[in-house]
Amino acid sequence: MTGARAQLHRLAERIAVEQFGGEIVEESIPGYQVLTRRRLADPLPGVRAAQALTSAARGLLVEHAREARAVGRSWDEIGEALGLSDGAADEERAEAAFAEIVEGRRAESYWPSVRSPSTSWRCRPCGELVIDYGLSGSSHPDDQESGHADTCTRHRAALAQWRIDTRWDE
Ligand SMILES: [Zn+2]
């Protein structure tokens, strides 16, 4: 990690500890004898810290855009600074920038990267890389997460809970 991301990472860690009661643990990195990795014992204070930063950054974005307008920059120039696609006509990018900043509405087609509807993480109990689809409109654990080992205790518990919740066995 470099630059803004690394600085933000350190800041988020500090906020997680100082404001949200997070605790830092050092754990060894598999395959390295001397290197350790700092992480939060419970990642949730990290989520709270990151959300606080997101909200603060959002406020900054609005503030700087207003200052840009105050000194005579156009909404199209602001759109360019936001990284909005210039494939469309200028007025459209200007409208997309206004929608983003003022209305808090994301005009998806102007953003270059389409967000994937999934994320992934390494499952602690089974060690496999799991693709996480969120609630995805289905309550079945296999529709929400894929990649767990067959023997994964966490996934088996989720399946068992799902059978209870849906009264599958009755
Ligand atoms: Zn697993």
Coordinates of C-alpha atoms and ligand atoms in Angstrom, one line a residue:
M1 CA 0.0 0.0 0.0
T2 CA 1.3 3.4 -0.9
G3 CA 0.2 7.0 -0.8
A4 CA -3.3 8.0 0.2
R5 CA -4.4 4.4 0.8
A6 CA -1.5 3.7 3.3
Q7 CA -2.1 7.0 5.1
L8 CA -5.8 6.3 5.3
H9 CA -5.1 2.8 6.6
R10 CA -3.1 4.1 9.5
L11 CA -5.6 6.8 10.3
A12 CA -8.5 4.3 10.2
E13 CA -6.6 2.0 12.6
R14 CA -6.0 4.9 15.0
I15 CA -9.6 5.9 14.9
A16 CA -10.8 2.3 15.4
V17 CA -8.6 2.1 18.5
E18 CA -9.2 5.6 20.0
Q19 CA -12.9 6.1 19.2
F20 CA -14.4 2.7 18.7
G21 CA -12.6 0.6 21.3
G22 CA -10.6 -1.5 18.8
E23 CA -7.6 -3.6 19.9
I24 CA -4.6 -4.2 17.8
V25 CA -3.1 -7.7 17.6
E26 CA 0.1 -8.7 15.9
E27 CA 0.0 -12.0 14.1
S28 CA 2.7 -13.8 12.1
I29 CA 2.4 -14.0 8.4
P30 CA 2.3 -17.6 7.1
G31 CA 5.6 -18.5 5.5
Y32 CA 7.6 -15.7 7.1
Q33 CA 9.4 -16.1 10.4
V34 CA 10.2 -12.6 11.3
L35 CA 7.4 -10.6 9.7
T36 CA 4.2 -9.9 11.6
R37 CA 1.0 -8.2 10.5
R38 CA -1.0 -5.8 12.6
R39 CA -4.7 -6.2 12.5
L40 CA -7.7 -5.4 14.7
A41 CA -8.7 -8.3 17.0
D42 CA -12.3 -7.5 16.0
P43 CA -12.7 -6.0 12.5
L44 CA -16.0 -4.2 13.4
P45 CA -14.4 -1.2 15.0
G46 CA -12.5 -1.0 11.7
V47 CA -15.8 -0.9 9.8
R48 CA -17.0 1.9 12.1
A49 CA -13.7 3.9 11.6
A50 CA -13.8 3.4 7.9
Q51 CA -17.5 4.6 7.8
A52 CA -16.6 7.6 9.8
L53 CA -13.8 8.4 7.4
T54 CA -16.1 7.8 4.4
S55 CA -18.6 10.2 5.8
A56 CA -15.9 12.8 6.6
A57 CA -14.4 12.4 3.1
R58 CA -17.8 12.9 1.6
G59 CA -18.1 16.2 3.5
L60 CA -14.7 17.2 2.2
L61 CA -15.7 16.4 -1.4
V62 CA -18.8 18.6 -1.2
E63 CA -16.8 21.4 0.5
H64 CA -14.1 21.4 -2.2
A65 CA -16.6 21.2 -5.0
R66 CA -18.3 24.3 -3.6
E67 CA -15.0 26.1 -3.4
A68 CA -14.2 25.1 -7.0
R69 CA -17.6 26.5 -8.1
A70 CA -16.8 29.7 -6.0
V71 CA -13.6 30.3 -7.9
G72 CA -15.3 29.7 -11.3
R73 CA -14.6 26.1 -12.1
S74 CA -17.4 24.4 -14.1
W75 CA -19.3 21.3 -13.1
D76 CA -17.7 19.6 -16.1
E77 CA -14.3 20.3 -14.7
I78 CA -15.4 19.0 -11.3
G79 CA -16.7 15.9 -13.1
E80 CA -13.3 15.4 -14.7
A81 CA -11.6 15.8 -11.3
L82 CA -14.0 13.1 -10.0
G83 CA -12.7 10.8 -12.7
L84 CA -16.0 10.7 -14.5
S85 CA -15.9 9.3 -18.1
D86 CA -15.5 12.0 -20.8
G87 CA -17.1 9.7 -23.4
A88 CA -20.3 11.6 -23.1
A89 CA -21.2 15.2 -24.0
D90 CA -19.9 17.8 -21.6
E91 CA -23.3 18.8 -20.2
E92 CA -23.9 15.2 -19.3
R93 CA -20.7 14.8 -17.4
A94 CA -21.5 18.2 -15.7
E95 CA -25.0 16.8 -14.7
A96 CA -23.4 13.6 -13.4
A97 CA -21.0 15.6 -11.3
F98 CA -23.9 17.7 -9.9
A99 CA -25.9 14.5 -9.2
E100 CA -23.0 13.0 -7.4
I101 CA -22.0 16.0 -5.3
V102 CA -25.3 17.8 -4.6
E103 CA -27.9 15.1 -4.8
G104 CA -25.7 12.3 -3.5
R105 CA -26.9 10.2 -6.4
R106 CA -24.5 8.1 -8.3
A107 CA -24.9 8.3 -12.1
E108 CA -23.4 4.8 -12.6
S109 CA -22.7 5.0 -16.3
Y110 CA -20.2 7.8 -15.8
W111 CA -18.1 5.9 -13.4
P112 CA -15.3 4.0 -15.2
S113 CA -15.2 1.0 -13.0
V114 CA -18.4 -1.0 -12.5
R115 CA -18.5 -2.4 -9.0
S116 CA -18.6 -6.1 -8.8
P117 CA -21.7 -7.4 -6.9
S118 CA -19.5 -9.6 -4.8
T119 CA -16.5 -9.4 -2.5
S120 CA -14.1 -12.1 -1.2
W121 CA -12.2 -13.0 1.9
R122 CA -10.3 -15.9 3.3
C123 CA -12.5 -17.9 5.6
R124 CA -10.8 -18.3 9.0
P125 CA -12.1 -21.8 9.9
C126 CA -11.5 -23.5 6.5
G127 CA -8.8 -21.2 5.0
E128 CA -10.5 -21.2 1.6
L129 CA -11.1 -18.0 -0.5
V130 CA -14.8 -17.3 -0.3
I131 CA -16.8 -15.3 -2.7
D132 CA -19.4 -13.3 -0.8
Y133 CA -22.6 -12.3 -2.7
G134 CA -24.3 -10.6 0.2
L135 CA -28.0 -11.5 0.8
S136 CA -28.4 -11.9 -3.0
G137 CA -32.2 -12.4 -2.8
S138 CA -31.8 -16.0 -1.5
S139 CA -31.5 -17.1 2.0
H140 CA -29.6 -20.3 1.2
P141 CA -25.9 -20.2 2.4
D142 CA -24.6 -21.6 -0.9
D143 CA -26.2 -18.7 -2.8
Q144 CA -24.6 -16.2 -0.5
E145 CA -21.1 -17.6 -0.1
S146 CA -19.2 -19.9 -2.4
G147 CA -15.8 -21.5 -1.9
H148 CA -15.9 -22.9 1.6
A149 CA -14.3 -26.4 2.1
D150 CA -16.9 -29.2 2.4
T151 CA -15.7 -29.7 5.9
C152 CA -15.9 -26.0 6.9
T153 CA -17.4 -25.7 10.4
R154 CA -18.6 -22.2 9.8
H155 CA -20.4 -23.2 6.5
R156 CA -21.8 -26.3 8.0
A157 CA -23.2 -24.2 10.9
A158 CA -24.8 -21.8 8.4
L159 CA -26.4 -24.7 6.5
A160 CA -27.7 -26.2 9.8
Q161 CA -29.1 -22.8 10.8
W162 CA -30.7 -22.4 7.4
R163 CA -32.5 -25.8 7.8
I164 CA -33.8 -24.7 11.2
D165 CA -34.9 -21.2 9.9
T166 CA -36.7 -22.6 6.9
R167 CA -37.9 -25.8 8.6
W168 CA -36.4 -27.7 5.8
D169 CA -36.5 -31.0 7.6
E170 CA -40.1 -30.9 8.7
Ligands
ZN1 ZN -15.1 -21.8 5.4

